[in-house]
Amino acid sequence: MRFMGLNEVREAYLKFFESKEHLRLDSFSLVPKNDNSLLLINAGMAPLKPYFTGLAKPPKTRITTCQKCIRTGDIDNVGKTSRHATYFEMLGNFSFGDYFKEEVIPWAWEFVTKVLEIPKEKLYVTIYEEDDEAFEIWSKSTDVDPSRIFRLGKKDNFWEIGQGPCGPCSEIHFDRGVGVIKTVEEFEAAADADRVVEFWNLVFTQFDKDENGVYHRLANPNIDTGMGLERMAALMQGKNTIFEVDTINSILQEVCRVSNTVYGENAAKDVSIRIITDHIRSVSMMICDGVLPSNEGRGYVLRRLLRRAARHGRLLGLTSAFLYNLCDIVVENSKGAYPELEEKKDYIKNVIKIEEERFEETIDSGMGILAEYISELEKSGEKVLKGELVFKLYDTYGFPVELTEEILAEKGLGLDMEAFNVEMKLQKERARKARGESNYMGSEDSITNKIPAEYNTNFVGYDHTEYSSKVSLLIKDEEFAEVLEAGDKGIILVEETPFYAEMGGQIGDKGIIYSDNFKAEVEDCKKSVAGKTLHFATVLEGSLKQGNEVKLKVDSVRRNNIRKNHTATHMLQAALKEVMGDHVHQSGSLVDEDKLRFDFTHFTAMTEEEISRVEEIVNAKIMEATSVETEEMGIEAAREKGAMALFDEKYGDIVRVVSVGDFSIELCGGTHVSNSGEIGLFKITSESGVAAGIRRIEAITGFNAIKFLNEKLTTIKDIANTIKCNPKEVVNKSAALVQELKEKDKEINELKKELAKGAEGELLNKIKEVKGVKYIAAVVDNMDSENLRELGDRLRNKLDNGLVVLGSAFDEKVVLLAMATKEAVAKGVHCGKIIKDVAAVTGGGGGGRPDMAQAGGKMPGKLPEAMNVVEKLLETLVK
C-alpha cells in the first residue's frame, strides 16, 4: 500500500474510469441548477439527477466525476470530532442504463487492489442481505475471500429515499485493526468502534418504489457510486483523520502559525483550529462558485461558516481579519483540479475580508445589545435570557450563540436553549418551504418534468425568425393533452423552433404560432429542467392537435432589441475589464427588449469618470461598425482563442463563440446583432451595489437610449425656463440660486433665534411646580429641532431644580423636546419616559436619557393636549 497525496488519489480515480470508457466531467458548481430541493450540492450524483430520472439525455452513458460538495447538517459536530467536515469531494462513476453489477464490482476491486494497491487482507465487503446476485459476482468475478463478504440489512445496504428509484448497495471497507473479523456481529462491532472504515459505496439502482411500497424492476438499471476523496486520502496516507491529510494539514498548520498555537496541546483550541481549517475550504469554494454572504438561503450558509470561523479565530487570540489570507493555501492545494480558484483568487479573498470586517462590527454592536439584555435581567432579578432574544441576536445580528452563552455565564446568568432551538427549527422550516417541496430526485413535480427524453426541439432561431414545423406534444392543465382549443392556455412543443427559450440571462421570445385554421399567441418560451423547449401560449382561434403542421413567427422587432442589448452586454464586460481590471467577472445578467442588466465582481462604487470611460469605449466600438462573428468550435479551441466563459456553467464539446472583432470574445448561446453598428447607441442609466463585492450596471441601447437622452434634454430645458436662463447656464444659475437660498436660510435662523430669546422671557413667567420640581411645559411656534434645543438649553440653565418640555409644529410635523437639571433627575425625573408619553398623544414616539430626550409626532393639533400630561407624569415620577 503506497502513499498517495489527495490530488494524486483524485487523478488516479478519474483516469482509471476514463480507461473504462467513462466521460470525465469537471465538477459541477456547488450552486444547484434547476433544483429547488437543495441549497447546495451535497453528493456526487446530485447534479446528475435529470440523467437518472430520464428527464435529460446524458452526454455519455458512462460518466465519472469528482464533485465538490457542502453538507451542513452536522455543522455542530465539525471541529468537535476529527472526521466531520462541511466541505468534501466525492469521487463517483455512473452508468445510465449501460453497465451494471457485472462490470462495476470487478472494476471497483481492480481499482482498490491494483491501482491503490491496498492489501486484500485489509479489505471487507458488505452487501444487502437479499442480494444473491451481488454475492455471486463478488465471489466469482473477483478474488476477494468470500468469508470477508458480510450480508447486512436494509438500514446499512439498501439505498432509498421515499418513493422512486432505489436499490441495494455494496460497500467496501478498510480494516485499521489487527486480526480477522469472522462474523457479522464482529464486523458491526468493529464498524461502531471505527476500526473498520467504509470508503466506497456502490449503489445498484434497479427498482422503482411506488406509492404502495411495491418495488418494480427497472428496465434500464443504473449505477451510482460514491467515494469520499478526503477519507480515501487519509487511508492512503496512513492517517486517522482527514485533518492529517497532506493538503488539509497544510491549512491546519498555517492556522497554527498565524494564531501561535500548537495542534494537539489543548483540546478546546484544537476544536477551533479544525473548524477554521474546514470552513476556509468551504467558503473559498462557495464564493468561487458565485455564492455571496447574505441573510437567507445559501448566502446564509456561507455567512454562518465565515462568522463561525472568525469567531473561533477570536478564541485563538486573532482579533483582526485573518481568514482571507488562508485562502492562498486553499487555492494552491486545489488549483490543479479547479483552475477557476486561481483566476478568482483576489475576488474570493476580498469577499472573505469584507465579511470578516463586517463581523467585527457585528461583534461590537451585538455586545452593546447583549449588555442591554443583561441590564434588564439584572433589574428584574431574572437569571435566564429568553430564547427568542438569543435567537434575535444570532439571526438578526449574526452574534454567535456560544459567545452569548459565554458572556452570560461570566455574569452568573444562563439562556433558554430550548426556546432558542424552537426558533431555529421554525427558521429551518421556513427555509425548506422557500426551497419548495420536491420529489425523490429533487425536481418540482410538474408535468413538464415528465416529458419523455425523445421529445427534443431543434433551435433554428439564429438564422430564422419564422419557420414551419410539426407539433410534437401538447400540455394543458398539468396534463398531456390531445388538443388545444380557442381560449385555452397551454404549452406547445414542436420539432423545430425559431423561438429562443430563456437562457443565459436572455429572456424568451414572444410571437405567434399559426396555421390556416389556428392561431395562438406565444407569451413566453422557456426550457424545462431537462432542457425541453416550452412555448407558453394562449389559443386565439381554432384548435391544435399533436402532429399538426404550424408556422412559428417570432416578434422580430422585440427580438432585434434583445439582440442589441445582448451584444452590448458582451461589449460592456470587455470595457469594464479594460477600465476596472481583470478581476471583473460576470456575476449575473438580464437581457430583455428594454434594457440590459449586468452584475459583476468589483468592491467599490464606480466613479463618474469610470462610468463615462466605459460608455466611451463601448460607443467607440459601436461606431466602428465591427462585424460580430459567431463560430462553433471545440471547447479547447475556444479557450485558446481567448473566449470568456462563466465558471459555474457546463459547456459541451462543441461551443458557440461570439466575437465582436478582437474586442470581445465570449462563449454564448444567445442571439446577437451581425454588426456592432446595429446597436446604435449605448447609455448607462445606473450603477449600484447589490451585494458584498458585486456591482450592478443597467444600460439601454438604440432608440431607447436616444429617447432617454431626449428626455434629459427636455428636463434641462424645463429647468432653464423655470429659473429663467439659457440651458447652457443651468448649472451656474442653479448654484447661484442654491447659495442665495442658503444665505436666506441663515438670515431666517438668526431671526428665529431672536424670536426664541423673546419667547424665553415669556416662558419663564409660566413656571409651575410639582413636589419641589419646577417645570415649563409649552408650545412654541415654528421651530425645528435645533432651535428648540437651543431654547431648551437656555431655559434649563435658568432653573436650579427643574424640567423643560417644549413642543412645536414644523413642516407640518411635531417636534418635541424634554430637558432636566441634575437635581431634578436625582428626584426621579426621567426625560426619556416623559417624552415617550407626551409624544404618544401626538401620534408619535421617541425616547432618550434621563436628562435629555427628543421625539416626533404626526398631529400638531394635539400639542396643547400633550403639554397637559406633563404635570401628571411628574406627580408619578418625582419622589
PDB file of C-alpha atoms in Angstrom, residues 307-536:
ATOM      1  CA  ARG A 307     -18.541  34.017  11.000  1.00  0.00           C
ATOM      2  CA  ARG A 308     -18.147  30.737  12.832  1.00  0.00           C
ATOM      3  CA  ALA A 309     -14.559  30.516  11.621  1.00  0.00           C
ATOM      4  CA  ALA A 310     -13.904  34.179  12.504  1.00  0.00           C
ATOM      5  CA  ARG A 311     -15.392  33.617  15.961  1.00  0.00           C
ATOM      6  CA  HIS A 312     -13.033  30.688  16.579  1.00  0.00           C
ATOM      7  CA  GLY A 313     -10.178  32.848  15.369  1.00  0.00           C
ATOM      8  CA  ARG A 314     -11.008  35.210  18.239  1.00  0.00           C
ATOM      9  CA  LEU A 315     -10.892  32.282  20.651  1.00  0.00           C
ATOM     10  CA  LEU A 316      -7.347  31.662  19.407  1.00  0.00           C
ATOM     11  CA  GLY A 317      -6.443  35.314  20.002  1.00  0.00           C
ATOM     12  CA  LEU A 318      -6.872  36.560  16.389  1.00  0.00           C
ATOM     13  CA  THR A 319      -8.738  39.855  16.768  1.00  0.00           C
ATOM     14  CA  SER A 320      -8.405  41.161  13.191  1.00  0.00           C
ATOM     15  CA  ALA A 321      -9.214  39.714   9.762  1.00  0.00           C
ATOM     16  CA  PHE A 322      -7.112  36.639   9.012  1.00  0.00           C
ATOM     17  CA  LEU A 323      -9.263  34.134   7.110  1.00  0.00           C
ATOM     18  CA  TYR A 324      -8.792  35.805   3.724  1.00  0.00           C
ATOM     19  CA  ASN A 325      -5.059  35.090   3.814  1.00  0.00           C
ATOM     20  CA  LEU A 326      -5.667  31.367   4.485  1.00  0.00           C
ATOM     21  CA  CYS A 327      -7.414  31.312   1.101  1.00  0.00           C
ATOM     22  CA  ASP A 328      -3.969  31.336  -0.578  1.00  0.00           C
ATOM     23  CA  ILE A 329      -3.235  27.809   0.668  1.00  0.00           C
ATOM     24  CA  VAL A 330      -6.666  26.522  -0.390  1.00  0.00           C
ATOM     25  CA  VAL A 331      -6.046  27.851  -3.899  1.00  0.00           C
ATOM     26  CA  GLU A 332      -2.514  26.446  -4.052  1.00  0.00           C
ATOM     27  CA  ASN A 333      -3.727  22.986  -2.963  1.00  0.00           C
ATOM     28  CA  SER A 334      -6.690  22.766  -5.332  1.00  0.00           C
ATOM     29  CA  LYS A 335      -5.954  24.911  -8.400  1.00  0.00           C
ATOM     30  CA  GLY A 336      -4.790  21.882 -10.379  1.00  0.00           C
ATOM     31  CA  ALA A 337      -8.274  20.365 -10.235  1.00  0.00           C
ATOM     32  CA  TYR A 338     -10.135  23.684 -10.073  1.00  0.00           C
ATOM     33  CA  PRO A 339      -8.202  26.323 -12.099  1.00  0.00           C
ATOM     34  CA  GLU A 340     -11.014  28.842 -11.560  1.00  0.00           C
ATOM     35  CA  LEU A 341      -9.777  29.212  -7.968  1.00  0.00           C
ATOM     36  CA  GLU A 342      -6.544  30.772  -9.216  1.00  0.00           C
ATOM     37  CA  GLU A 343      -8.386  33.005 -11.676  1.00  0.00           C
ATOM     38  CA  LYS A 344     -10.775  34.295  -8.983  1.00  0.00           C
ATOM     39  CA  LYS A 345      -8.385  34.291  -6.032  1.00  0.00           C
ATOM     40  CA  ASP A 346      -8.317  38.059  -5.492  1.00  0.00           C
ATOM     41  CA  TYR A 347     -12.102  38.217  -5.690  1.00  0.00           C
ATOM     42  CA  ILE A 348     -12.550  35.351  -3.198  1.00  0.00           C
ATOM     43  CA  LYS A 349     -10.117  36.960  -0.757  1.00  0.00           C
ATOM     44  CA  ASN A 350     -11.849  40.325  -0.999  1.00  0.00           C
ATOM     45  CA  VAL A 351     -15.297  38.854  -0.291  1.00  0.00           C
ATOM     46  CA  ILE A 352     -13.918  36.991   2.747  1.00  0.00           C
ATOM     47  CA  LYS A 353     -12.107  40.072   4.040  1.00  0.00           C
ATOM     48  CA  ILE A 354     -15.178  42.313   3.706  1.00  0.00           C
ATOM     49  CA  GLU A 355     -17.319  39.782   5.585  1.00  0.00           C
ATOM     50  CA  GLU A 356     -14.680  39.387   8.307  1.00  0.00           C
ATOM     51  CA  GLU A 357     -14.576  43.147   8.822  1.00  0.00           C
ATOM     52  CA  ARG A 358     -18.377  43.310   8.925  1.00  0.00           C
ATOM     53  CA  PHE A 359     -18.367  40.572  11.539  1.00  0.00           C
ATOM     54  CA  GLU A 360     -16.009  42.614  13.699  1.00  0.00           C
ATOM     55  CA  GLU A 361     -18.571  45.428  13.578  1.00  0.00           C
ATOM     56  CA  THR A 362     -21.327  42.894  14.321  1.00  0.00           C
ATOM     57  CA  ILE A 363     -19.489  41.612  17.367  1.00  0.00           C
ATOM     58  CA  ASP A 364     -19.217  45.175  18.673  1.00  0.00           C
ATOM     59  CA  SER A 365     -22.894  46.047  18.032  1.00  0.00           C
ATOM     60  CA  GLY A 366     -24.007  42.659  19.373  1.00  0.00           C
ATOM     61  CA  MET A 367     -22.075  43.242  22.591  1.00  0.00           C
ATOM     62  CA  GLY A 368     -23.985  46.515  23.076  1.00  0.00           C
ATOM     63  CA  ILE A 369     -27.374  44.852  22.551  1.00  0.00           C
ATOM     64  CA  LEU A 370     -26.453  41.943  24.832  1.00  0.00           C
ATOM     65  CA  ALA A 371     -25.358  44.428  27.500  1.00  0.00           C
ATOM     66  CA  GLU A 372     -28.874  45.940  27.392  1.00  0.00           C
ATOM     67  CA  TYR A 373     -30.453  42.481  27.743  1.00  0.00           C
ATOM     68  CA  ILE A 374     -28.196  41.718  30.737  1.00  0.00           C
ATOM     69  CA  SER A 375     -29.072  45.047  32.347  1.00  0.00           C
ATOM     70  CA  GLU A 376     -32.795  44.260  32.033  1.00  0.00           C
ATOM     71  CA  LEU A 377     -32.228  40.783  33.518  1.00  0.00           C
ATOM     72  CA  GLU A 378     -30.361  42.199  36.485  1.00  0.00           C
ATOM     73  CA  LYS A 379     -33.034  44.827  37.113  1.00  0.00           C
ATOM     74  CA  SER A 380     -35.808  42.243  37.043  1.00  0.00           C
ATOM     75  CA  GLY A 381     -33.870  39.737  39.101  1.00  0.00           C
ATOM     76  CA  GLU A 382     -34.205  37.057  36.421  1.00  0.00           C
ATOM     77  CA  LYS A 383     -31.345  34.651  35.692  1.00  0.00           C
ATOM     78  CA  VAL A 384     -32.188  33.235  32.238  1.00  0.00           C
ATOM     79  CA  LEU A 385     -32.201  35.155  28.929  1.00  0.00           C
ATOM     80  CA  LYS A 386     -35.219  34.341  26.777  1.00  0.00           C
ATOM     81  CA  GLY A 387     -34.565  32.054  23.808  1.00  0.00           C
ATOM     82  CA  GLU A 388     -36.294  34.490  21.426  1.00  0.00           C
ATOM     83  CA  LEU A 389     -33.785  37.225  22.362  1.00  0.00           C
ATOM     84  CA  VAL A 390     -30.844  34.836  21.963  1.00  0.00           C
ATOM     85  CA  PHE A 391     -32.173  33.886  18.526  1.00  0.00           C
ATOM     86  CA  LYS A 392     -32.643  37.560  17.567  1.00  0.00           C
ATOM     87  CA  LEU A 393     -29.010  38.234  18.468  1.00  0.00           C
ATOM     88  CA  TYR A 394     -27.967  35.206  16.433  1.00  0.00           C
ATOM     89  CA  ASP A 395     -30.248  35.626  13.414  1.00  0.00           C
ATOM     90  CA  THR A 396     -30.541  39.396  13.027  1.00  0.00           C
ATOM     91  CA  TYR A 397     -27.122  40.471  14.248  1.00  0.00           C
ATOM     92  CA  GLY A 398     -25.091  37.337  13.471  1.00  0.00           C
ATOM     93  CA  PHE A 399     -23.972  37.116  17.112  1.00  0.00           C
ATOM     94  CA  PRO A 400     -22.745  33.573  17.913  1.00  0.00           C
ATOM     95  CA  VAL A 401     -24.790  31.631  20.475  1.00  0.00           C
ATOM     96  CA  GLU A 402     -21.579  30.331  22.076  1.00  0.00           C
ATOM     97  CA  LEU A 403     -20.435  33.897  22.700  1.00  0.00           C
ATOM     98  CA  THR A 404     -23.815  34.861  24.168  1.00  0.00           C
ATOM     99  CA  GLU A 405     -23.631  31.828  26.465  1.00  0.00           C
ATOM    100  CA  GLU A 406     -20.054  32.613  27.495  1.00  0.00           C
ATOM    101  CA  ILE A 407     -20.763  36.267  28.360  1.00  0.00           C
ATOM    102  CA  LEU A 408     -23.925  35.376  30.282  1.00  0.00           C
ATOM    103  CA  ALA A 409     -22.011  32.741  32.266  1.00  0.00           C
ATOM    104  CA  GLU A 410     -19.462  35.350  33.317  1.00  0.00           C
ATOM    105  CA  LYS A 411     -22.367  37.291  34.883  1.00  0.00           C
ATOM    106  CA  GLY A 412     -23.798  34.209  36.550  1.00  0.00           C
ATOM    107  CA  LEU A 413     -26.646  34.068  34.037  1.00  0.00           C
ATOM    108  CA  GLY A 414     -27.943  31.448  31.620  1.00  0.00           C
ATOM    109  CA  LEU A 415     -30.026  31.216  28.441  1.00  0.00           C
ATOM    110  CA  ASP A 416     -33.114  29.289  27.368  1.00  0.00           C
ATOM    111  CA  MET A 417     -31.607  26.938  24.788  1.00  0.00           C
ATOM    112  CA  GLU A 418     -34.855  25.021  24.408  1.00  0.00           C
ATOM    113  CA  ALA A 419     -36.726  28.129  23.228  1.00  0.00           C
ATOM    114  CA  PHE A 420     -33.754  29.079  21.055  1.00  0.00           C
ATOM    115  CA  ASN A 421     -33.857  25.651  19.386  1.00  0.00           C
ATOM    116  CA  VAL A 422     -37.595  26.072  18.754  1.00  0.00           C
ATOM    117  CA  GLU A 423     -36.849  29.336  16.909  1.00  0.00           C
ATOM    118  CA  MET A 424     -34.079  27.624  14.932  1.00  0.00           C
ATOM    119  CA  LYS A 425     -36.445  24.822  13.946  1.00  0.00           C
ATOM    120  CA  LEU A 426     -39.052  27.329  12.758  1.00  0.00           C
ATOM    121  CA  GLN A 427     -36.408  29.074  10.674  1.00  0.00           C
ATOM    122  CA  LYS A 428     -35.324  25.797   9.062  1.00  0.00           C
ATOM    123  CA  GLU A 429     -38.945  25.046   8.205  1.00  0.00           C
ATOM    124  CA  ARG A 430     -39.268  28.484   6.599  1.00  0.00           C
ATOM    125  CA  ALA A 431     -36.103  27.817   4.583  1.00  0.00           C
ATOM    126  CA  ARG A 432     -37.409  24.413   3.496  1.00  0.00           C
ATOM    127  CA  LYS A 433     -40.691  25.965   2.342  1.00  0.00           C
ATOM    128  CA  ALA A 434     -38.747  28.658   0.490  1.00  0.00           C
ATOM    129  CA  ARG A 435     -36.861  25.955  -1.418  1.00  0.00           C
ATOM    130  CA  GLY A 436     -40.113  24.263  -2.332  1.00  0.00           C
ATOM    131  CA  GLU A 437     -41.221  20.688  -1.866  1.00  0.00           C
ATOM    132  CA  SER A 438     -39.723  18.160  -4.237  1.00  0.00           C
ATOM    133  CA  ASN A 439     -39.955  14.541  -5.171  1.00  0.00           C
ATOM    134  CA  TYR A 440     -37.172  11.979  -4.638  1.00  0.00           C
ATOM    135  CA  MET A 441     -34.879  13.251  -7.362  1.00  0.00           C
ATOM    136  CA  GLY A 442     -35.244  16.856  -6.311  1.00  0.00           C
ATOM    137  CA  SER A 443     -37.218  18.253  -9.260  1.00  0.00           C
ATOM    138  CA  GLU A 444     -40.530  20.041  -8.888  1.00  0.00           C
ATOM    139  CA  ASP A 445     -43.298  17.548  -9.539  1.00  0.00           C
ATOM    140  CA  SER A 446     -44.501  19.245 -12.730  1.00  0.00           C
ATOM    141  CA  ILE A 447     -45.841  17.661 -15.896  1.00  0.00           C
ATOM    142  CA  THR A 448     -43.040  19.396 -17.822  1.00  0.00           C
ATOM    143  CA  ASN A 449     -40.561  17.219 -15.917  1.00  0.00           C
ATOM    144  CA  LYS A 450     -42.317  14.080 -17.174  1.00  0.00           C
ATOM    145  CA  ILE A 451     -41.836  14.809 -20.859  1.00  0.00           C
ATOM    146  CA  PRO A 452     -40.160  11.711 -22.361  1.00  0.00           C
ATOM    147  CA  ALA A 453     -36.496  12.128 -23.278  1.00  0.00           C
ATOM    148  CA  GLU A 454     -37.123  11.563 -27.016  1.00  0.00           C
ATOM    149  CA  TYR A 455     -39.113  14.803 -27.383  1.00  0.00           C
ATOM    150  CA  ASN A 456     -36.438  17.273 -28.414  1.00  0.00           C
ATOM    151  CA  THR A 457     -36.654  20.581 -30.273  1.00  0.00           C
ATOM    152  CA  ASN A 458     -34.077  21.835 -32.728  1.00  0.00           C
ATOM    153  CA  PHE A 459     -33.458  25.608 -32.389  1.00  0.00           C
ATOM    154  CA  VAL A 460     -33.255  27.350 -35.789  1.00  0.00           C
ATOM    155  CA  GLY A 461     -33.583  30.906 -34.453  1.00  0.00           C
ATOM    156  CA  TYR A 462     -30.040  32.030 -35.221  1.00  0.00           C
ATOM    157  CA  ASP A 463     -30.931  32.154 -38.904  1.00  0.00           C
ATOM    158  CA  HIS A 464     -34.738  32.421 -38.879  1.00  0.00           C
ATOM    159  CA  THR A 465     -37.477  34.375 -37.125  1.00  0.00           C
ATOM    160  CA  GLU A 466     -40.180  32.444 -38.974  1.00  0.00           C
ATOM    161  CA  TYR A 467     -40.224  28.686 -39.536  1.00  0.00           C
ATOM    162  CA  SER A 468     -42.575  25.761 -40.297  1.00  0.00           C
ATOM    163  CA  SER A 469     -42.602  22.715 -38.038  1.00  0.00           C
ATOM    164  CA  LYS A 470     -44.696  19.867 -36.680  1.00  0.00           C
ATOM    165  CA  VAL A 471     -46.356  19.819 -33.237  1.00  0.00           C
ATOM    166  CA  SER A 472     -44.834  17.007 -31.169  1.00  0.00           C
ATOM    167  CA  LEU A 473     -46.590  17.420 -27.801  1.00  0.00           C
ATOM    168  CA  LEU A 474     -49.306  19.486 -26.104  1.00  0.00           C
ATOM    169  CA  ILE A 475     -49.802  20.225 -22.383  1.00  0.00           C
ATOM    170  CA  LYS A 476     -52.855  21.716 -20.702  1.00  0.00           C
ATOM    171  CA  ASP A 477     -53.776  21.975 -17.013  1.00  0.00           C
ATOM    172  CA  GLU A 478     -50.696  19.999 -15.914  1.00  0.00           C
ATOM    173  CA  GLU A 479     -51.584  17.070 -18.166  1.00  0.00           C
ATOM    174  CA  PHE A 480     -50.563  15.882 -21.622  1.00  0.00           C
ATOM    175  CA  ALA A 481     -53.377  16.944 -23.956  1.00  0.00           C
ATOM    176  CA  GLU A 482     -54.827  15.711 -27.242  1.00  0.00           C
ATOM    177  CA  VAL A 483     -55.973  19.150 -28.352  1.00  0.00           C
ATOM    178  CA  LEU A 484     -55.806  22.866 -27.522  1.00  0.00           C
ATOM    179  CA  GLU A 485     -58.841  24.981 -28.412  1.00  0.00           C
ATOM    180  CA  ALA A 486     -59.754  28.680 -28.512  1.00  0.00           C
ATOM    181  CA  GLY A 487     -59.350  30.264 -25.071  1.00  0.00           C
ATOM    182  CA  ASP A 488     -57.055  27.513 -23.768  1.00  0.00           C
ATOM    183  CA  LYS A 489     -53.732  28.288 -22.131  1.00  0.00           C
ATOM    184  CA  GLY A 490     -51.178  25.571 -22.713  1.00  0.00           C
ATOM    185  CA  ILE A 491     -47.663  24.520 -23.606  1.00  0.00           C
ATOM    186  CA  ILE A 492     -46.700  23.609 -27.165  1.00  0.00           C
ATOM    187  CA  LEU A 493     -43.672  21.516 -28.136  1.00  0.00           C
ATOM    188  CA  VAL A 494     -42.542  21.374 -31.771  1.00  0.00           C
ATOM    189  CA  GLU A 495     -39.773  19.624 -33.674  1.00  0.00           C
ATOM    190  CA  GLU A 496     -38.021  22.856 -34.788  1.00  0.00           C
ATOM    191  CA  THR A 497     -38.461  26.396 -33.498  1.00  0.00           C
ATOM    192  CA  PRO A 498     -37.133  29.900 -34.184  1.00  0.00           C
ATOM    193  CA  PHE A 499     -38.199  30.919 -30.650  1.00  0.00           C
ATOM    194  CA  TYR A 500     -35.332  31.462 -28.228  1.00  0.00           C
ATOM    195  CA  ALA A 501     -36.012  29.866 -24.834  1.00  0.00           C
ATOM    196  CA  GLU A 502     -34.934  31.936 -21.823  1.00  0.00           C
ATOM    197  CA  MET A 503     -31.348  31.073 -21.009  1.00  0.00           C
ATOM    198  CA  GLY A 504     -28.017  32.682 -20.152  1.00  0.00           C
ATOM    199  CA  GLY A 505     -29.704  35.870 -18.957  1.00  0.00           C
ATOM    200  CA  GLN A 506     -31.591  36.430 -22.236  1.00  0.00           C
ATOM    201  CA  ILE A 507     -35.375  36.342 -21.895  1.00  0.00           C
ATOM    202  CA  GLY A 508     -37.537  34.115 -24.063  1.00  0.00           C
ATOM    203  CA  ASP A 509     -39.063  35.218 -27.355  1.00  0.00           C
ATOM    204  CA  LYS A 510     -42.703  36.147 -27.913  1.00  0.00           C
ATOM    205  CA  GLY A 511     -44.712  35.841 -31.108  1.00  0.00           C
ATOM    206  CA  ILE A 512     -47.381  33.667 -32.710  1.00  0.00           C
ATOM    207  CA  ILE A 513     -47.898  30.064 -33.789  1.00  0.00           C
ATOM    208  CA  TYR A 514     -50.443  29.701 -36.582  1.00  0.00           C
ATOM    209  CA  SER A 515     -51.824  27.696 -39.482  1.00  0.00           C
ATOM    210  CA  ASP A 516     -54.773  28.134 -41.889  1.00  0.00           C
ATOM    211  CA  ASN A 517     -57.314  27.381 -39.131  1.00  0.00           C
ATOM    212  CA  PHE A 518     -55.364  28.090 -35.948  1.00  0.00           C
ATOM    213  CA  LYS A 519     -53.653  30.968 -34.161  1.00  0.00           C
ATOM    214  CA  ALA A 520     -52.010  31.174 -30.730  1.00  0.00           C
ATOM    215  CA  GLU A 521     -50.081  33.939 -29.020  1.00  0.00           C
ATOM    216  CA  VAL A 522     -46.761  32.803 -27.545  1.00  0.00           C
ATOM    217  CA  GLU A 523     -46.332  34.751 -24.309  1.00  0.00           C
ATOM    218  CA  ASP A 524     -43.036  33.175 -23.259  1.00  0.00           C
ATOM    219  CA  CYS A 525     -40.552  30.496 -24.200  1.00  0.00           C
ATOM    220  CA  LYS A 526     -38.593  28.605 -21.551  1.00  0.00           C
ATOM    221  CA  LYS A 527     -36.561  25.439 -21.016  1.00  0.00           C
ATOM    222  CA  SER A 528     -37.691  22.674 -18.680  1.00  0.00           C
ATOM    223  CA  VAL A 529     -35.311  21.126 -16.140  1.00  0.00           C
ATOM    224  CA  ALA A 530     -34.447  18.529 -18.774  1.00  0.00           C
ATOM    225  CA  GLY A 531     -33.849  21.161 -21.458  1.00  0.00           C
ATOM    226  CA  LYS A 532     -37.124  20.798 -23.383  1.00  0.00           C
ATOM    227  CA  THR A 533     -38.225  23.953 -25.247  1.00  0.00           C
ATOM    228  CA  LEU A 534     -41.660  25.008 -23.969  1.00  0.00           C
ATOM    229  CA  HIS A 535     -43.825  27.560 -25.810  1.00  0.00           C
ATOM    230  CA  PHE A 536     -46.312  29.028 -23.299  1.00  0.00           C
TER     231      PHE A 536
END
